[in-house]
XYZ file of N, CA, C and O in Angstrom:
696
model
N -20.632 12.815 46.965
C -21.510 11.869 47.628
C -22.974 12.237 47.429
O -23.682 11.441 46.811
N -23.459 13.295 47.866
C -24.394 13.704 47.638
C -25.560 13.818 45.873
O -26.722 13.569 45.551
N -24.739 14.159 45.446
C -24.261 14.111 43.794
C -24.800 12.958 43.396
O -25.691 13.033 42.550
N -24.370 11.534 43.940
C -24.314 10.324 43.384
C -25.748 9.700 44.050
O -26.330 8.950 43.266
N -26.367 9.869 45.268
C -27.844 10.114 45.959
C -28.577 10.723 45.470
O -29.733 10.391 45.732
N -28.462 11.555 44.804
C -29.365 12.626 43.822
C -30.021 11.375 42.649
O -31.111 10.860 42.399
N -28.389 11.283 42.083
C -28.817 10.657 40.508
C -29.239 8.948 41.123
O -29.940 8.217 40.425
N -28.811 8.580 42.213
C -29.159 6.973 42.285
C -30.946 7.137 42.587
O -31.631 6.116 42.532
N -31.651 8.598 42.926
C -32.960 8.234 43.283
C -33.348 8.818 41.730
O -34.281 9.621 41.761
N -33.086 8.692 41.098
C -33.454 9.822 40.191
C -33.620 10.914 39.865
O -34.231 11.001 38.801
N -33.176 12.389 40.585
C -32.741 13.387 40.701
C -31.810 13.826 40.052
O -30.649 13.466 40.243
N -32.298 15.005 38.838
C -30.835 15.479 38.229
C -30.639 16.544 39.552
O -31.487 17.220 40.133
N -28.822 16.383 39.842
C -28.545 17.081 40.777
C -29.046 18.871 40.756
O -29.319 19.638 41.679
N -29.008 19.044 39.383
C -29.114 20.600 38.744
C -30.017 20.962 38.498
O -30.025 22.162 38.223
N -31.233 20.284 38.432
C -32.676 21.001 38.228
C -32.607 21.638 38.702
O -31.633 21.701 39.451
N -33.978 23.099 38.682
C -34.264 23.341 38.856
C -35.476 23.372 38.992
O -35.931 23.670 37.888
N -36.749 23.162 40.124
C -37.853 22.344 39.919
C -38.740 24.387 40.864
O -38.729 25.077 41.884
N -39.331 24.292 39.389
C -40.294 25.370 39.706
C -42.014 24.896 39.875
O -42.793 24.496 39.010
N -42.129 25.026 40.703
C -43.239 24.522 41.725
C -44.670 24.829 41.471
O -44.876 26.042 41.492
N -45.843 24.020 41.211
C -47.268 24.642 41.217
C -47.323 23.903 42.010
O -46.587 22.922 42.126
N -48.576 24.357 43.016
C -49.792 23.262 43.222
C -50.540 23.556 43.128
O -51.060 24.655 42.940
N -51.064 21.794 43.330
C -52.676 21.946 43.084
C -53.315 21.790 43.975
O -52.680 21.055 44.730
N -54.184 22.022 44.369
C -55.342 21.957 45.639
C -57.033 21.983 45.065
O -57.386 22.992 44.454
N -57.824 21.099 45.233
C -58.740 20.427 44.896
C -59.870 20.171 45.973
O -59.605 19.239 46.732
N -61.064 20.804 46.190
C -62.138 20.283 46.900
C -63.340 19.702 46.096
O -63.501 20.390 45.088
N -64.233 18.694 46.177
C -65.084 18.587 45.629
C -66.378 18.689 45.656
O -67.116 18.249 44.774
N -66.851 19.447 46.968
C -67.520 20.255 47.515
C -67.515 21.626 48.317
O -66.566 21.685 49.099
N -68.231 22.599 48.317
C -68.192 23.395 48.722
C -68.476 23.449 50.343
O -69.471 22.895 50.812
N -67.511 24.169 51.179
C -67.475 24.458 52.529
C -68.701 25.942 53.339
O -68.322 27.065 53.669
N -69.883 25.479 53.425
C -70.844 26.367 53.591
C -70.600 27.421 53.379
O -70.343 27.396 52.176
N -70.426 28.942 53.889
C -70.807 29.749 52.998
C -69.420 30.634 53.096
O -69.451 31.804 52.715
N -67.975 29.953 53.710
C -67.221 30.560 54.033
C -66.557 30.482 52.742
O -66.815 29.493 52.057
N -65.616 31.489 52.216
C -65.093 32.302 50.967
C -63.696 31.594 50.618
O -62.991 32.152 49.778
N -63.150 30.136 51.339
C -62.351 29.145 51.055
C -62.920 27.905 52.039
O -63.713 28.126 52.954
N -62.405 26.580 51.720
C -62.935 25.515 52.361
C -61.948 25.278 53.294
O -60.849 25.764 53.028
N -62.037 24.785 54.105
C -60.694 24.645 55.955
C -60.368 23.768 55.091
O -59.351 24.282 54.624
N -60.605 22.205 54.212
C -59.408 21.306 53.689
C -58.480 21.930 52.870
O -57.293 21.605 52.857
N -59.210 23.274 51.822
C -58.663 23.670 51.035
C -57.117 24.638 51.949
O -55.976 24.645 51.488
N -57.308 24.954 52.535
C -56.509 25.558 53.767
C -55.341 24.892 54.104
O -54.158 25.228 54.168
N -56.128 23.577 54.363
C -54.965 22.657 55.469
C -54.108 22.336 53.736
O -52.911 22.619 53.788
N -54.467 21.940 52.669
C -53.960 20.981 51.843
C -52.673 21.996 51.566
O -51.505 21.671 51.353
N -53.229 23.273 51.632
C -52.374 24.850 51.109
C -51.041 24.227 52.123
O -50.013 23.605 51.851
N -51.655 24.754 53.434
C -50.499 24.541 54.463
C -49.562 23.212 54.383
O -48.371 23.318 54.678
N -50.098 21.982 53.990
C -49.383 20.717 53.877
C -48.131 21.088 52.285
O -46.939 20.809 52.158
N -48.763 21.550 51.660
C -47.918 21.379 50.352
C -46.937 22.660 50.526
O -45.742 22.392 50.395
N -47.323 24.257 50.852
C -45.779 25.185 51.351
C -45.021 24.462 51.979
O -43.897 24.190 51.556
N -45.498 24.014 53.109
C -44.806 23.082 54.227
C -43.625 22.411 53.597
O -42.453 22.702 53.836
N -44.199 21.139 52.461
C -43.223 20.396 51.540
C -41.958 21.267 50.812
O -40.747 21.082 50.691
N -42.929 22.333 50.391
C -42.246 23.000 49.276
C -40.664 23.493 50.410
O -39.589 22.921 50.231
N -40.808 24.412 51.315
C -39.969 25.010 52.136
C -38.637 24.146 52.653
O -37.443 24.363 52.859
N -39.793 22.777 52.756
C -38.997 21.753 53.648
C -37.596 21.148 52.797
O -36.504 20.845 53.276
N -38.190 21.079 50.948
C -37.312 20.648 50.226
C -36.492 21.752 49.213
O -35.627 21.615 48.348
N -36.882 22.370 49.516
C -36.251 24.125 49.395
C -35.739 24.131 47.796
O -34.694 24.157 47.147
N -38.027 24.063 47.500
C -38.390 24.139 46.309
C -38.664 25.454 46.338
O -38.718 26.203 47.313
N -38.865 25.726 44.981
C -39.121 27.230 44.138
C -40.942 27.282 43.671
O -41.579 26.528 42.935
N -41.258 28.171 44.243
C -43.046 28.061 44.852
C -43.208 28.952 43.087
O -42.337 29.755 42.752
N -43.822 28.793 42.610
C -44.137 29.804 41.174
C -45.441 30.428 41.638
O -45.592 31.583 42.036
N -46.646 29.175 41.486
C -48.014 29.645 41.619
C -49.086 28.631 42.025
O -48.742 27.521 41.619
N -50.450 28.589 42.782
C -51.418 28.044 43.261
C -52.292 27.537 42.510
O -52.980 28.415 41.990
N -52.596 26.426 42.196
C -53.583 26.281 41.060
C -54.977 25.917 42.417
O -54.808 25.517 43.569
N -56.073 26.197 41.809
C -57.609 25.929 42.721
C -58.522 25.703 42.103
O -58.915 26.492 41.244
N -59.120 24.563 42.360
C -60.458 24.332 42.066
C -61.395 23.895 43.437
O -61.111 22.849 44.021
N -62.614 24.822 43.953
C -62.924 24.731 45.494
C -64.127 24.098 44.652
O -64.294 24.266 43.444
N -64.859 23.411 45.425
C -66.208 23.099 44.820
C -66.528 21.813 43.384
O -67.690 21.669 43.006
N -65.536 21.092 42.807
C -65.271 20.561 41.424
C -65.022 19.491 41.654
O -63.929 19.337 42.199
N -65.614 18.591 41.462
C -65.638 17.179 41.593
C -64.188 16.755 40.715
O -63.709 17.169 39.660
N -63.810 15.839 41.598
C -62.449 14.929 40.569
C -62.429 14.064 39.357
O -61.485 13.691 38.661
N -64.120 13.767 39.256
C -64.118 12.852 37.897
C -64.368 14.039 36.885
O -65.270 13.882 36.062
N -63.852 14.876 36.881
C -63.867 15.449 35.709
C -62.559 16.115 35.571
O -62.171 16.511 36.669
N -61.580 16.429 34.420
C -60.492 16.832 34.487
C -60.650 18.368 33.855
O -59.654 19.090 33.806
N -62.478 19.031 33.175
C -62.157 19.919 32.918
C -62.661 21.351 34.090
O -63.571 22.179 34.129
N -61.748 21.085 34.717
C -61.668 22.463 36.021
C -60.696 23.428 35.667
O -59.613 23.181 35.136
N -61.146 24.564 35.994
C -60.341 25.821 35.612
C -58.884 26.200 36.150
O -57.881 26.618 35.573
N -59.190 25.860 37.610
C -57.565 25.649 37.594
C -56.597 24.974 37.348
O -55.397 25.230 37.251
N -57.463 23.664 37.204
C -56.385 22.184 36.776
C -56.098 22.737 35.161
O -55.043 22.295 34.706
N -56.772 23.518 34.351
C -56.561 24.178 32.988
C -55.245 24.861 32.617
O -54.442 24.700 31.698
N -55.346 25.986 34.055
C -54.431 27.002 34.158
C -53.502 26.381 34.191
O -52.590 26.755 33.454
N -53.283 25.192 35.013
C -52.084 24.536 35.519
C -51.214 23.632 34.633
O -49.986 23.554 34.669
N -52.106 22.923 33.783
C -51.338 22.553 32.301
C -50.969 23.762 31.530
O -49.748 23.772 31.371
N -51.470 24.645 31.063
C -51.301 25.903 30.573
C -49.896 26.244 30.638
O -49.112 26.397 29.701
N -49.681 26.346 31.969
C -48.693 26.938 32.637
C -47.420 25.576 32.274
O -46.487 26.086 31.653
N -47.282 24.642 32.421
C -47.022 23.626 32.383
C -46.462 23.689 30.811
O -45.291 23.445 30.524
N -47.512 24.066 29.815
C -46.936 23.681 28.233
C -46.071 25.240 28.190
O -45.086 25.317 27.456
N -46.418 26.211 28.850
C -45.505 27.410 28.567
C -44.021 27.533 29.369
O -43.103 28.334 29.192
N -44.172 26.298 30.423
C -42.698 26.026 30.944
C -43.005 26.637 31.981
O -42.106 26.206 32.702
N -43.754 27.515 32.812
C -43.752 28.280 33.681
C -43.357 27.202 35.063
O -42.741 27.559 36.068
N -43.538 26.736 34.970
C -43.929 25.222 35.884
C -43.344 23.800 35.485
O -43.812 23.244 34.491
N -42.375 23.215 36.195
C -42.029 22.100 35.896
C -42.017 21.044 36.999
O -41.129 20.192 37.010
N -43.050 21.078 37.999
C -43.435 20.494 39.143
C -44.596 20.631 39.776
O -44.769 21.716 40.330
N -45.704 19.588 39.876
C -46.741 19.312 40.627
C -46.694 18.920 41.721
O -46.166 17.849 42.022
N -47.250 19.727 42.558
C -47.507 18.922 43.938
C -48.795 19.109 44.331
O -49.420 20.107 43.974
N -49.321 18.162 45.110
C -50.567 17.700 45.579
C -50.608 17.344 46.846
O -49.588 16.942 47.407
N -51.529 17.420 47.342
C -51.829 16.375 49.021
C -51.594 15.178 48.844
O -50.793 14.713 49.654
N -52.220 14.068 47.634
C -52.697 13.336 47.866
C -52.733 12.976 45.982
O -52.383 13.882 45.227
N -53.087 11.896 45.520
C -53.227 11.214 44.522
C -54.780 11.945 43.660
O -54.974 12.583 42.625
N -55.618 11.420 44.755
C -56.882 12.121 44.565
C -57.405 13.460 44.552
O -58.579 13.769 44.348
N -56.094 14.506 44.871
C -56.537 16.004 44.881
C -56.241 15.849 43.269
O -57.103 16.489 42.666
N -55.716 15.491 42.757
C -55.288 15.588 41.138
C -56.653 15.165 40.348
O -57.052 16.023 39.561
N -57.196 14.327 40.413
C -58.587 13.299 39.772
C -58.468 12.039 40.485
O -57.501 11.376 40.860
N -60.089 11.858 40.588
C -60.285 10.625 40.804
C -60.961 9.526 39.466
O -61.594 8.496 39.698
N -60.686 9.976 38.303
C -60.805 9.386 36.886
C -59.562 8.548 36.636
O -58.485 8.935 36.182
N -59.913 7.335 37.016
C -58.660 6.548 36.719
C -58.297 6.714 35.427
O -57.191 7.254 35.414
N -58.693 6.512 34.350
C -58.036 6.743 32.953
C -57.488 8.103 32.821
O -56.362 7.973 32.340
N -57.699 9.109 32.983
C -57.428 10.416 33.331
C -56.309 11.075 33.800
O -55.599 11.927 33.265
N -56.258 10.494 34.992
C -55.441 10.015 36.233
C -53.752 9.701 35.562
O -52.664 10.275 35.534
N -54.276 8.608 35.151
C -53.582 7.572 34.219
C -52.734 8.328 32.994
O -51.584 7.989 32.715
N -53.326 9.218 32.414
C -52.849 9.919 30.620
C -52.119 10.620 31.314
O -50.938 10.374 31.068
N -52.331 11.804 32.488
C -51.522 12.936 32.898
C -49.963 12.184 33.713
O -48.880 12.717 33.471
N -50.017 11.217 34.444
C -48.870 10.387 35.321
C -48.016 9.973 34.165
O -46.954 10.456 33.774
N -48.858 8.769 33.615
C -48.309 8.174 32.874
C -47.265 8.516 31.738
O -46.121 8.083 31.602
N -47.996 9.441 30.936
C -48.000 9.687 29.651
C -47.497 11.605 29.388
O -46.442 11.921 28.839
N -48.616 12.721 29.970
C -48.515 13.687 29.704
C -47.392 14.491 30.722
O -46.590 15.321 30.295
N -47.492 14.110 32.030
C -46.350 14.890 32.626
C -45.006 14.278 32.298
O -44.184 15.170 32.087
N -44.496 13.046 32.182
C -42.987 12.590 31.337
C -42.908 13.186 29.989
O -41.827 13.651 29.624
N -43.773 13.217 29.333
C -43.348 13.752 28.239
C -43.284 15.544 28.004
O -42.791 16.267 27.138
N -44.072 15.784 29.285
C -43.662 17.192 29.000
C -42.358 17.315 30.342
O -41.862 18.437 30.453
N -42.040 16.650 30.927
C -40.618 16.367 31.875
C -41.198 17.576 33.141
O -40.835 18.685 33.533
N -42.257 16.629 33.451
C -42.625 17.498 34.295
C -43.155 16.687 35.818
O -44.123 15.933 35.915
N -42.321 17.050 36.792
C -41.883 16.101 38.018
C -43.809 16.066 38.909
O -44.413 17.060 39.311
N -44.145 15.063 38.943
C -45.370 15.175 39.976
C -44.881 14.186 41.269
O -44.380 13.061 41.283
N -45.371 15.405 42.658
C -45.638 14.617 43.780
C -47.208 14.836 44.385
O -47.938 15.805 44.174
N -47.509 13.592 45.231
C -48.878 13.683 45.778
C -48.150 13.147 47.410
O -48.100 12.001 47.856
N -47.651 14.429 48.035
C -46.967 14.302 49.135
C -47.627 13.008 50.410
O -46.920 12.064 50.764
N -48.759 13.180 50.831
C -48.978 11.957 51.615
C -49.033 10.917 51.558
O -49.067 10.172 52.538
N -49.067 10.424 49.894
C -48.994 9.168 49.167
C -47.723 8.685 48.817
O -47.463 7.756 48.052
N -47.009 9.356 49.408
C -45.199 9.113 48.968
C -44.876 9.260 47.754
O -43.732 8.858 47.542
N -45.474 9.726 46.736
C -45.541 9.241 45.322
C -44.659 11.027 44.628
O -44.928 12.226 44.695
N -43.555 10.159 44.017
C -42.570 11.227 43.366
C -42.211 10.697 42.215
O -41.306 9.865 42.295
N -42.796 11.001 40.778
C -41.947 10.562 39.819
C -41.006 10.475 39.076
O -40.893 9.897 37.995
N -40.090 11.241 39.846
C -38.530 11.292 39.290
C -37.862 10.276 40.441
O -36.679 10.458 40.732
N -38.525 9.337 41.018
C -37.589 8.354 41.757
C -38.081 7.093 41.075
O -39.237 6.674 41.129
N -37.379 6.707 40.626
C -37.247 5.112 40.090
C -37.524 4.450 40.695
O -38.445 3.691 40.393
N -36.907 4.374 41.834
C -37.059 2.821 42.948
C -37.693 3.348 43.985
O -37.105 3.535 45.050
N -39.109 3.686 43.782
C -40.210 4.277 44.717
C -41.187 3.042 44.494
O -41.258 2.641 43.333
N -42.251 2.128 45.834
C -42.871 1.405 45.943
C -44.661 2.034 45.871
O -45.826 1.662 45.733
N -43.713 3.343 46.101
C -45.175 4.673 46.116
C -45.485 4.499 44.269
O -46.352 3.787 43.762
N -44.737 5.161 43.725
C -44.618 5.194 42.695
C -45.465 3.806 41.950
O -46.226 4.132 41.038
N -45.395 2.481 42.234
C -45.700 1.266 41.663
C -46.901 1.432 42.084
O -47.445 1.599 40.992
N -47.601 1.500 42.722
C -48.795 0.993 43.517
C -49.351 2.400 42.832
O -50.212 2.657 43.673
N -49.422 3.309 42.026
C -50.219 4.348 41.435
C -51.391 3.794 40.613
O -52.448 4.374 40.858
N -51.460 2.880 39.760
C -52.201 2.219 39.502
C -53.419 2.054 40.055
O -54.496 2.501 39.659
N -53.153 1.302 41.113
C -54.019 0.801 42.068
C -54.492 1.468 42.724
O -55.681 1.218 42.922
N -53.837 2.825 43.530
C -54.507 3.759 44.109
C -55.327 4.637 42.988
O -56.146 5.503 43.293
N -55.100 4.403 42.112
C -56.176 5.934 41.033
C -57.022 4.543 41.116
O -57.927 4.693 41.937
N -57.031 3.235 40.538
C -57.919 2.925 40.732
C -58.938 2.598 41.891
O -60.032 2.144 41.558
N -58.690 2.775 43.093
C -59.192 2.962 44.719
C -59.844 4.412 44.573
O -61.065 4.448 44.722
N -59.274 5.453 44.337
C -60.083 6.616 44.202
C -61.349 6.926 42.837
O -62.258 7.742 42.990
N -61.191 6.222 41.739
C -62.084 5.852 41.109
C -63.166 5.072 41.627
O -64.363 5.228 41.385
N -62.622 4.209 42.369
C -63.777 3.124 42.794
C -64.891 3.944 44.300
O -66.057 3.798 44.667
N -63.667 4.820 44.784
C -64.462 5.953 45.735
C -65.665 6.311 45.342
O -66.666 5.986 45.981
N -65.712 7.035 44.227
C -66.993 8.143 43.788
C -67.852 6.995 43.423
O -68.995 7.193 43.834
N -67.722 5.849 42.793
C -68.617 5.384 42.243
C -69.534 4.530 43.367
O -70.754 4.380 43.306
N -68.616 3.998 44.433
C -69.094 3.559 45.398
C -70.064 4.524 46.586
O -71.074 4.105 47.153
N -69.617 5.516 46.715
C -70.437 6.907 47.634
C -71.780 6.953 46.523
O -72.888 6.934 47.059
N -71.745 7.002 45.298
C -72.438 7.576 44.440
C -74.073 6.087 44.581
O -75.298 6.203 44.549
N -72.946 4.655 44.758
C -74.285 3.695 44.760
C -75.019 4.039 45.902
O -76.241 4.059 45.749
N -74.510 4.356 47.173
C -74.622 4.297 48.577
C -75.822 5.524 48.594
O -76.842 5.500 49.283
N -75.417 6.582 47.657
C -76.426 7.455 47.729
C -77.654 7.051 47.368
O -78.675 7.071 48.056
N -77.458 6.522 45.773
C -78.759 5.995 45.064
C -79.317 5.388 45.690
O -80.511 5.684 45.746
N -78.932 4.401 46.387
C -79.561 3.551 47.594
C -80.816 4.118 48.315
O -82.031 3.922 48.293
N -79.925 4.919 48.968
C -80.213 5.739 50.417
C -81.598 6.439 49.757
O -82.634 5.892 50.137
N -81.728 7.289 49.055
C -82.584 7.803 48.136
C -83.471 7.119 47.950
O -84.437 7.376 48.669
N -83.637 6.040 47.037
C -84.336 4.642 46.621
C -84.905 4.508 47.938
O -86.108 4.760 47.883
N -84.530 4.220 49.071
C -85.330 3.520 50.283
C -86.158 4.676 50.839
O -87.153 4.351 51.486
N -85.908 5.930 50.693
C -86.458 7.371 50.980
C -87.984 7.502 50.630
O -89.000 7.870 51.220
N -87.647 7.009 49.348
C -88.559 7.494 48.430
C -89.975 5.788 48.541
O -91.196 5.948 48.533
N -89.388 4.634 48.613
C -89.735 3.664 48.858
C -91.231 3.639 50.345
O -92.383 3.205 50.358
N -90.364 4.340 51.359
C -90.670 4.518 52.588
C -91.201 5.473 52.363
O -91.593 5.926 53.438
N -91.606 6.406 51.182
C -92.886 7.687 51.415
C -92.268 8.831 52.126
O -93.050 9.561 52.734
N -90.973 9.126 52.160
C -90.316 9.732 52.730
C -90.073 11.363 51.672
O -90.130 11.194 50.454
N -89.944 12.115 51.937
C -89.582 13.474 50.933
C -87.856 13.780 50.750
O -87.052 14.141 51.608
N -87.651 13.495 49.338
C -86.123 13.524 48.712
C -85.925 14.564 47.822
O -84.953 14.543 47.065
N -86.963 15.743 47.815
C -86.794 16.664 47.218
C -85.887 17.982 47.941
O -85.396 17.950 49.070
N -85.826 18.939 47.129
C -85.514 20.336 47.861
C -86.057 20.755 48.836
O -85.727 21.845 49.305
């Protein structure tokens, strides 16, 4: 029974799913030596891992590294690890701890983790890609593109804000 629940969500019953995560801030947390999200995201994803009594390998981190860019040192390590087999499972908080570069976003889901058969979840987003008939799963699209549209939208809001600063005789320097 169980067996046949495995393979109807898409689950080979026999994997073995050896575990990274990733954890992602895109700013730095004043002057303390980890960020409290970076903390909580830690605690949310063991949590998962324990709960589904996954096999933990190693931590990937990038504290401080914006998401529109995919070249961060730990997100590096973590493919690395990934093409040497060390790792055959991503987990994340969230869609957006991974990148917020929709095309990006897009090559690694889409394209680079199936073909290297390599399972990604972004636990609060429901999103598991070894389940077929996941509604999480469909709507990925749309959410990388929502977190794309994030930065660019904070980013006008700033220019703005700035612009009227500077307009108003106001000081926008250091």
């Amino acid at each position: 029974m169980i067996v046949k629940w495995f393979l109807a969500i898409g689950i080979e019953f026999n994997k073995i799913f050896k575990v990274g995560i990733y954890i992602r801030l895109s700013r730095e947390d004043g002057d303390k030596l980890e960020s409290d999200s970076i903390s909580n995201q830690r605690d949310i994803l063991q949590r998962y891992i324990k709960e589904n009594r996954l096999i933990f390998v190693d931590e990937y981190k990038d504290d401080g590294i914006s998401g529109t860019t995919f070249d961060r040192v730990g997100f590096n390590r973590m493919i690395k690890d990934c093409e040497e087999k060390k790792i055959n499972m991503i987990i994340t908080k969230d869609t957006s701890r991974l990148g917020r570069d929709h095309i990006e976003f897009g090559y690694y889901v889409e394209r680079y983790f199936p073909e290297h058969n390599i399972r990604y979840v972004a636990v609060n987003d429901g999103v598991d890609t070894f389940k077929r008939d996941s509604s999480a799963n469909d709507m990925l699209v749309f959410k990388s593109a929502f977190n794309d549209m994030y930065v660019k939208d904070i980013s006008n809001k700033l220019r703005s804000s700035l612009y009227t600063k500077k307009r108003n005789g106001l000081f926008v320097g250091a």
